[in-house]
PDB file of C-alpha atoms in Angstrom:
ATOM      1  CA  UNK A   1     -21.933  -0.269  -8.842  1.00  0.00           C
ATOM      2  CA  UNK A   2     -18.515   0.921  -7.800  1.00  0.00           C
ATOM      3  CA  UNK A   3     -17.903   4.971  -8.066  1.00  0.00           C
ATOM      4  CA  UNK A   4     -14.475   5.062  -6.845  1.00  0.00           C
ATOM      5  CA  UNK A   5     -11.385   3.080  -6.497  1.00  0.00           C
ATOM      6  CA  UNK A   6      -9.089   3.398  -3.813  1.00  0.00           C
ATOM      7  CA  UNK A   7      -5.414   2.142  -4.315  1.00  0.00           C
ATOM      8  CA  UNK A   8      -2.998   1.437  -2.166  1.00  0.00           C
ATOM      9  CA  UNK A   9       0.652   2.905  -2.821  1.00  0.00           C
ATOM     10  CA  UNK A  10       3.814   0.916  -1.559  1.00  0.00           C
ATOM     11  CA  UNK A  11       3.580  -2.629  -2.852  1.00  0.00           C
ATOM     12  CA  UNK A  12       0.692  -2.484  -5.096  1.00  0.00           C
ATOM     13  CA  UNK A  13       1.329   0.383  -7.447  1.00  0.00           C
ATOM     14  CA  UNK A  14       5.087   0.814  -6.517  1.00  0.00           C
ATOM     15  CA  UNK A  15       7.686  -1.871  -6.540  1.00  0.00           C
ATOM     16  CA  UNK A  16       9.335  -0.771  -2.872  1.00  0.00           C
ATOM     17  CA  UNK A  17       9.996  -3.823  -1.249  1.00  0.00           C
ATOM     18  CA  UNK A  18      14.186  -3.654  -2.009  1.00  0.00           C
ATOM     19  CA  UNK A  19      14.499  -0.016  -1.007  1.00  0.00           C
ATOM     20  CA  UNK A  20      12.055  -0.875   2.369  1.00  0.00           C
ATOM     21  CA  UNK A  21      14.206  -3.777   2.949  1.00  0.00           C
ATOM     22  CA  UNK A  22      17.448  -1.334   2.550  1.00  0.00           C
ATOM     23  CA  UNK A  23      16.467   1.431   4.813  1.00  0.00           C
ATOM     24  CA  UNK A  24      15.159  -0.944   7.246  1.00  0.00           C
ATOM     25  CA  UNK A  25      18.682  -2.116   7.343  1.00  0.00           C
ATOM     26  CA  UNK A  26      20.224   0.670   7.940  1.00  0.00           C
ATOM     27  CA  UNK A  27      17.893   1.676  10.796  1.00  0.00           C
ATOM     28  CA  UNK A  28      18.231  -1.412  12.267  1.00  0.00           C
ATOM     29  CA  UNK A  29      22.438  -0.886  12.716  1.00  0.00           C
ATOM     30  CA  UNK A  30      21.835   2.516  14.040  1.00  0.00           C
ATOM     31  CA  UNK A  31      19.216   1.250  16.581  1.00  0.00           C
ATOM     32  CA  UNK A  32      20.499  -2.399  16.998  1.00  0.00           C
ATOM     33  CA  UNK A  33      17.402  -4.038  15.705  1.00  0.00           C
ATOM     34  CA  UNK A  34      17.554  -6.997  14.062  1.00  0.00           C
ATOM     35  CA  UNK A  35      18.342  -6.705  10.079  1.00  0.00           C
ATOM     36  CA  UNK A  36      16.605  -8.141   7.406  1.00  0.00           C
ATOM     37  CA  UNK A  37      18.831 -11.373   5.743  1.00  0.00           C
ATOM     38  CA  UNK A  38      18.021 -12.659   2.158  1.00  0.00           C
ATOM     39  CA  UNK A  39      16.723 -15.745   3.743  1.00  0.00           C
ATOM     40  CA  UNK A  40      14.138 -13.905   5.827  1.00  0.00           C
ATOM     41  CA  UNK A  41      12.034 -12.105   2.913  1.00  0.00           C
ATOM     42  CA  UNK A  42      10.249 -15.571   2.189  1.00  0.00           C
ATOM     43  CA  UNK A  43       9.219 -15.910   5.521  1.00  0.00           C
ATOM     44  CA  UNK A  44       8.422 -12.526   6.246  1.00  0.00           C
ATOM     45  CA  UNK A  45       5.933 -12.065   3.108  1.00  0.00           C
ATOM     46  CA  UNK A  46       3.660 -15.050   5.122  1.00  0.00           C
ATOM     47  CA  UNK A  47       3.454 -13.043   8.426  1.00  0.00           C
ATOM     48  CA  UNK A  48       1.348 -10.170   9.598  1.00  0.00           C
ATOM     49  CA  UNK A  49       2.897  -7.149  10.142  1.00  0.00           C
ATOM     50  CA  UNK A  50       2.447  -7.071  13.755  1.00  0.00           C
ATOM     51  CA  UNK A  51       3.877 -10.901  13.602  1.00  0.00           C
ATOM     52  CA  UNK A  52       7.075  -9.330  11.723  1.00  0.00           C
ATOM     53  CA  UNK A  53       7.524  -6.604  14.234  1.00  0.00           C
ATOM     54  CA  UNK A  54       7.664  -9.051  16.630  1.00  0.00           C
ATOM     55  CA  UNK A  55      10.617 -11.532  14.868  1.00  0.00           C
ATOM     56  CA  UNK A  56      12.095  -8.490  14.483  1.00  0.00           C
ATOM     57  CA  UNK A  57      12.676  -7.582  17.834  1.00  0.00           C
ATOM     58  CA  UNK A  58      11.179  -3.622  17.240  1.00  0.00           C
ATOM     59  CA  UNK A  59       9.777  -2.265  20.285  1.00  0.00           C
ATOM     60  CA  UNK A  60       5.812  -0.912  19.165  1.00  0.00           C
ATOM     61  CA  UNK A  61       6.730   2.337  21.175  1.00  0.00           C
ATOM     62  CA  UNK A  62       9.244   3.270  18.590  1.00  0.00           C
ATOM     63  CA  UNK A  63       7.752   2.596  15.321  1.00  0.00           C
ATOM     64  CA  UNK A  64       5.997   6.008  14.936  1.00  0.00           C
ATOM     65  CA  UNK A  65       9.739   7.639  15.148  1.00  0.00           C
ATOM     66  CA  UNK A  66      10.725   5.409  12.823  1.00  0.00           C
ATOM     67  CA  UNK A  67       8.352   5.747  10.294  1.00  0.00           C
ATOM     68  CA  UNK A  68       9.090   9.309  10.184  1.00  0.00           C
ATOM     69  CA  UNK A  69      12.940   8.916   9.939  1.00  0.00           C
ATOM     70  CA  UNK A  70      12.021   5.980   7.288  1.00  0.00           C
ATOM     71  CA  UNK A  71       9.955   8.354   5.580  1.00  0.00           C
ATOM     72  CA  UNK A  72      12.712  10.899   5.047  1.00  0.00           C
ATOM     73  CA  UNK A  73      15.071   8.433   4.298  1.00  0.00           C
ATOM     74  CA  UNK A  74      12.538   7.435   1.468  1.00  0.00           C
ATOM     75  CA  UNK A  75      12.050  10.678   0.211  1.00  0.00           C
ATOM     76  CA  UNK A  76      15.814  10.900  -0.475  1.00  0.00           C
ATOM     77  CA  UNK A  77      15.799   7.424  -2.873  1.00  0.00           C
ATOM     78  CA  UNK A  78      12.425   8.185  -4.160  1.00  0.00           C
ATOM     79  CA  UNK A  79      13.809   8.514  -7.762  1.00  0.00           C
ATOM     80  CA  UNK A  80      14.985   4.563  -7.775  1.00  0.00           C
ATOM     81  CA  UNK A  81      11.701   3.520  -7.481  1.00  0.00           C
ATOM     82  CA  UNK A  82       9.987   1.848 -10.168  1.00  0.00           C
ATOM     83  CA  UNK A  83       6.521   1.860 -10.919  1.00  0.00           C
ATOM     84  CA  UNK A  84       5.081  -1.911 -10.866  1.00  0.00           C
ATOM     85  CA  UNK A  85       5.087  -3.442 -14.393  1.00  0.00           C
ATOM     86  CA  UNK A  86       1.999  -3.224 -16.402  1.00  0.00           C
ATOM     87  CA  UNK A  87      -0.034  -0.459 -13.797  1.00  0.00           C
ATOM     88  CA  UNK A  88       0.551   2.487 -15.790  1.00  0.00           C
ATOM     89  CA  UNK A  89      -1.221   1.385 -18.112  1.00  0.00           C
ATOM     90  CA  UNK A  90      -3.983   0.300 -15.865  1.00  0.00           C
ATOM     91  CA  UNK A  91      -4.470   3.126 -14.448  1.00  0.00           C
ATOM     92  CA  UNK A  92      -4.533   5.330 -17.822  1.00  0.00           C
ATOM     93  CA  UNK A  93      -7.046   2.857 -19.269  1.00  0.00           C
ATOM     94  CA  UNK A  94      -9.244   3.321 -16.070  1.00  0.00           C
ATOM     95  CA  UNK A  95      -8.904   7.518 -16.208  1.00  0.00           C
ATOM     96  CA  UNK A  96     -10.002   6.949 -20.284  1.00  0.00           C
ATOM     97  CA  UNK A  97     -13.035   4.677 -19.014  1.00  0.00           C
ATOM     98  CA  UNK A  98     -14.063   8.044 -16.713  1.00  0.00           C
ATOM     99  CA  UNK A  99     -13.336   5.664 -13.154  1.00  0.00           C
ATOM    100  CA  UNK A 100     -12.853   7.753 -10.152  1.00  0.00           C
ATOM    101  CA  UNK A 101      -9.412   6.973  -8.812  1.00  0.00           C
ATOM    102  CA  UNK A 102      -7.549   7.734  -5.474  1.00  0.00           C
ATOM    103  CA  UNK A 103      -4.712   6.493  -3.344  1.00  0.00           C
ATOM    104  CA  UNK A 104      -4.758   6.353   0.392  1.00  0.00           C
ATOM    105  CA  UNK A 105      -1.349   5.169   1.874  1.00  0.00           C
ATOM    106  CA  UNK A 106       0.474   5.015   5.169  1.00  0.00           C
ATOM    107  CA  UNK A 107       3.192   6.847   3.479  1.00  0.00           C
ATOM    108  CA  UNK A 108       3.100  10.872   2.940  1.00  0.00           C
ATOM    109  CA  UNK A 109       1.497  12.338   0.870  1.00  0.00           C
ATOM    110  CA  UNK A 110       4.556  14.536  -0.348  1.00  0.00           C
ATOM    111  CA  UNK A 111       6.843  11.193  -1.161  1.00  0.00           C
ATOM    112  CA  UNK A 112       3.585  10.101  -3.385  1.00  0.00           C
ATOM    113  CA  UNK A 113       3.393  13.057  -5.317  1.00  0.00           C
ATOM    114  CA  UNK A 114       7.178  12.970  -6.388  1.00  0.00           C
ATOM    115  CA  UNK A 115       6.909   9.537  -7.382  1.00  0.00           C
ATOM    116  CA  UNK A 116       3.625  10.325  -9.166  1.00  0.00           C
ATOM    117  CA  UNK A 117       5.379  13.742 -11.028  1.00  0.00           C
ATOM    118  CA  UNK A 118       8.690  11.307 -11.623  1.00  0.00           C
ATOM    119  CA  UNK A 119       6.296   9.392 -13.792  1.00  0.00           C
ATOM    120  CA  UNK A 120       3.721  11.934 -15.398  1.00  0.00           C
ATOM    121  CA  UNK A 121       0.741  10.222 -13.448  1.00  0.00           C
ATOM    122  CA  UNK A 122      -0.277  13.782 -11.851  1.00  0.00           C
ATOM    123  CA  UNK A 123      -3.733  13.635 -13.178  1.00  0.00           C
ATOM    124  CA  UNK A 124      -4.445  10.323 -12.826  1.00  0.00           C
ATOM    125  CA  UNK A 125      -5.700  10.514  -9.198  1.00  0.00           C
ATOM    126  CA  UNK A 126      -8.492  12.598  -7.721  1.00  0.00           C
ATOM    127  CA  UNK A 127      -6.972  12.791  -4.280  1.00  0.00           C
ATOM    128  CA  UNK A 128      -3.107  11.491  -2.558  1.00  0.00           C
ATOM    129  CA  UNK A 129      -4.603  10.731   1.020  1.00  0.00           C
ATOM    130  CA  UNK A 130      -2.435   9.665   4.111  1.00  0.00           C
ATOM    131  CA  UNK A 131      -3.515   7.435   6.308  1.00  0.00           C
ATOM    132  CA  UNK A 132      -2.030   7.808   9.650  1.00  0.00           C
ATOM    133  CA  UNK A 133      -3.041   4.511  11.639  1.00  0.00           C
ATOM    134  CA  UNK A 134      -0.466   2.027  10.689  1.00  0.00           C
ATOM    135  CA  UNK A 135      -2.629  -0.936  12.177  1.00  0.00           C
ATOM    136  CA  UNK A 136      -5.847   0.936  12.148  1.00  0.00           C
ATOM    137  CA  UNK A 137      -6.374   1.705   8.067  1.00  0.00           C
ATOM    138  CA  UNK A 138     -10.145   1.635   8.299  1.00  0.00           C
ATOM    139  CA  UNK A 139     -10.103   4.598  10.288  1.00  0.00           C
ATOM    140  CA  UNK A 140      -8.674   6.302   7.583  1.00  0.00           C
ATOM    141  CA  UNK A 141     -11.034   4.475   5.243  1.00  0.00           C
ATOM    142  CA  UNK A 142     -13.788   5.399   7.246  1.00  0.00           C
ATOM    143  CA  UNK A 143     -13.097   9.110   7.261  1.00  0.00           C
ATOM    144  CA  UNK A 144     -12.773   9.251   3.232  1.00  0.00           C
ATOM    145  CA  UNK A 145     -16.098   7.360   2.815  1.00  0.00           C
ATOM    146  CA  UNK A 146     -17.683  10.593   5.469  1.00  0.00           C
ATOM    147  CA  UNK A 147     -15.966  13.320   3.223  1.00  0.00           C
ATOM    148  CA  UNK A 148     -17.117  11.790  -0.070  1.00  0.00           C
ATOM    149  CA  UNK A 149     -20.728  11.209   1.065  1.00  0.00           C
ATOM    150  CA  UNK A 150     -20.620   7.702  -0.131  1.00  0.00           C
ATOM    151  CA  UNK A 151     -21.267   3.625   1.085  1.00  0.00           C
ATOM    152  CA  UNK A 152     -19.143   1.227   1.412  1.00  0.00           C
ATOM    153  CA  UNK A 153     -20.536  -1.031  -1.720  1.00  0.00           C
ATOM    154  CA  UNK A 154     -19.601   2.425  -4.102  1.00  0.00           C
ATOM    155  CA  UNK A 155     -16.224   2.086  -3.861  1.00  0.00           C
ATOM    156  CA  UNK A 156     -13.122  -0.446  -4.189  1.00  0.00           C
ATOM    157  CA  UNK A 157      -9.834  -0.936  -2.144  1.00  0.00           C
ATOM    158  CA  UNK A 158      -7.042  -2.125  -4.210  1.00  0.00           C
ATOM    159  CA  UNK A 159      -4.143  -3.568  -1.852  1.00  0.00           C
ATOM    160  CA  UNK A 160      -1.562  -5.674  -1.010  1.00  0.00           C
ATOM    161  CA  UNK A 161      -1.388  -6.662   2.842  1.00  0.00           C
ATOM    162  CA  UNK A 162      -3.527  -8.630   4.641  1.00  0.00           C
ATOM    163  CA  UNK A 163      -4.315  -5.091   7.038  1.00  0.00           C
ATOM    164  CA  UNK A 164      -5.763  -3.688   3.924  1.00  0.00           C
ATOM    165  CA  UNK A 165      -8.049  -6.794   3.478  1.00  0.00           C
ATOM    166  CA  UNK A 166      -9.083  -6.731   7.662  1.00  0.00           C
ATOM    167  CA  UNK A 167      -9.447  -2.855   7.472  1.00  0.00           C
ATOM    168  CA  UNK A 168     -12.106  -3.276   4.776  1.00  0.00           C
ATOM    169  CA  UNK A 169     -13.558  -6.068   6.004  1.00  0.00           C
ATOM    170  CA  UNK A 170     -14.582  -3.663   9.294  1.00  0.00           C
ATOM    171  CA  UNK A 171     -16.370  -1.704   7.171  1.00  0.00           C
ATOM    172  CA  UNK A 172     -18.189  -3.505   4.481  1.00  0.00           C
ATOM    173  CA  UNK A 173     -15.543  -2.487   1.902  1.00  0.00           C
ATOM    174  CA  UNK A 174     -14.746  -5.102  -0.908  1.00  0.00           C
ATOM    175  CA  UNK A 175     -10.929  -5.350  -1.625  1.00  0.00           C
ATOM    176  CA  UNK A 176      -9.324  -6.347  -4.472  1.00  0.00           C
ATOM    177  CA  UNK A 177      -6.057  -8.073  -3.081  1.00  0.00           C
ATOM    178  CA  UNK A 178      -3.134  -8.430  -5.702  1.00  0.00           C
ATOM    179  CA  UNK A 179      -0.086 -10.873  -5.240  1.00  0.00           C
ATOM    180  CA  UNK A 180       2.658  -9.018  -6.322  1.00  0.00           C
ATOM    181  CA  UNK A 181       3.294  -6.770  -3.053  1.00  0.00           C
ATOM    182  CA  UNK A 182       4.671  -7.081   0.329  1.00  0.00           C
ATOM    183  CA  UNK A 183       2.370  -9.951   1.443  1.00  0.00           C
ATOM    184  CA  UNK A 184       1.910 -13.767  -0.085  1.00  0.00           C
ATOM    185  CA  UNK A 185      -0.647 -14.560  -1.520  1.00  0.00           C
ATOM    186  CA  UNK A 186      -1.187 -17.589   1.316  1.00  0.00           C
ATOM    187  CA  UNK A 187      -1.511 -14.993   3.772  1.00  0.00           C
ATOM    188  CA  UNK A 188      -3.831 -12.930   1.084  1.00  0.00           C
ATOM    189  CA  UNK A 189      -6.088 -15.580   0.838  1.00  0.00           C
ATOM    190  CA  UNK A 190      -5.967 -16.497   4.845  1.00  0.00           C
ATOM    191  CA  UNK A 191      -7.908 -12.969   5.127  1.00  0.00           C
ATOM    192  CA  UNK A 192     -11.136 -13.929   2.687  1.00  0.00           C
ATOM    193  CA  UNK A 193     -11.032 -11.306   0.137  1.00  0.00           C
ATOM    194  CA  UNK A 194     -13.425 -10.304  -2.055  1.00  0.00           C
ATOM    195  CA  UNK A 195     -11.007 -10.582  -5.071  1.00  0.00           C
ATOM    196  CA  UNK A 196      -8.021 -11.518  -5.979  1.00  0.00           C
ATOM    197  CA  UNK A 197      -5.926 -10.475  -8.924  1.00  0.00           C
ATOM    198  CA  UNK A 198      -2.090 -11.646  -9.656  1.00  0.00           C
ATOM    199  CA  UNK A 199      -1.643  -9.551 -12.912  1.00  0.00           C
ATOM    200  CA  UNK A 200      -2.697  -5.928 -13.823  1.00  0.00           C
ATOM    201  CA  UNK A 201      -4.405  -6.825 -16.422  1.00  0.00           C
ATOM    202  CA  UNK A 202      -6.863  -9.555 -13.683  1.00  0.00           C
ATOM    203  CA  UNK A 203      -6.882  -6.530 -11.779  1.00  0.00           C
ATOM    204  CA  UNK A 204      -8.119  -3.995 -14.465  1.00  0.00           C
ATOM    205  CA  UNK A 205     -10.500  -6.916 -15.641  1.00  0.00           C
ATOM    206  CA  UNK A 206     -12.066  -6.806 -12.143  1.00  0.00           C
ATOM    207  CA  UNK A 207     -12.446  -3.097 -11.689  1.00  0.00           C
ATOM    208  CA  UNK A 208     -14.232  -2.041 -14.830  1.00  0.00           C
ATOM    209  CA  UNK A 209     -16.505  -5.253 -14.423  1.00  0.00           C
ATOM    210  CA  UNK A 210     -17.588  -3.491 -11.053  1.00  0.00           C
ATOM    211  CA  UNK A 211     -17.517   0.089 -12.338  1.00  0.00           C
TER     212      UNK A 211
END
């Protein structure tokens, strides 16, 4: 029986993907990267991200500098963002139920709390965790399962990219995977995992049938 759910942030509980896309853009004329067209986004969703980084043209060596300018950069438009439709009230109806609920993201922990105070979901969460591998998420997973005490088959991971679903996979963590974030749900599906939900409702169907 699950004991805990762990939710991704960007993509799953936040609709991001047109202020990523933007401040991509504008990093990419200050650093001469290549910029993100209209005509790309398809493709892009059915890639991995180290695949993207690579039709991109970004140099690995620089990405940890720019995810901390991105992450200011976020912080400043934080108040356009929009929670995704429907997971309010999934997560409410979980708290109500007593579920344990958490959110472990690559992005910091100060931009998630804003967003979270922006729309009264302070309490909803036990704990805002950041995960600092970008293409290593399980070692952050790994560490959380240590400070709670718990095994992998008492908790959840709730995300949207096929790392998420590969991360958990290392570790003997089911993964619910939902279809409405930065990756398709082709590529989803390409990583075998556990469950798959392409509404909030499928996906609060799924969690309290574990829990």
């Amino acid at each position: 029986m699950v004991k805990h759910i762990l939710f991704d942030f960007d993509g799953t509980l936040v609709d991001s993907r047109a202020l990523l896309v933007k401040l991509y853009n504008e990093m990419a004329i200050q650093h001469r990267f290549r910029p993100i067209r209209e005509q790309d986004l398809g493709p892009l969703r059915s890639m991995s991200i180290s695949e993207r980084v690579d039709r991109l043209g970004v140099p690995v060596l620089q990405i940890p500098k720019l995810m901390v300018a991105g992450r200011q950069l976020y912080h400043e438009n934080i108040r356009s963002l929009q929670i995704v439709p429907g997971m309010k009230e999934v997560i409410a109806k979980l708290s109500t139920q007593g579920v344990k609920s958490s959110i472990l993201s690559s992005n910091s922990e100060a931009n998630i709390r804003l967003f979270l105070r922006k729309n009264k979901l302070e309490g909803a969460f036990k704990e805002i965790i950041s995960a600092k591998h970008i293409f290593g998420k399980h070692h952050s997973i790994r560490k959380v399962m240590k400070q709670w005490g718990t095994t992998p088959t008492r908790m959840i991971y709730v995300g949207d990219e096929l790392r998420d679903i590969e991360s958990c996979k290392k570790l003997g963590v089911p993964i619910v995977a939902v279809t409405w974030g930065y990756d398709s749900p082709q590529l989803l599906h390409s990583g075998s995992p556990d469950y798959m939900a392409n509404t909030p409702g499928e996906l609060y169907r799924t969690l309290i049938s574990l829990s």
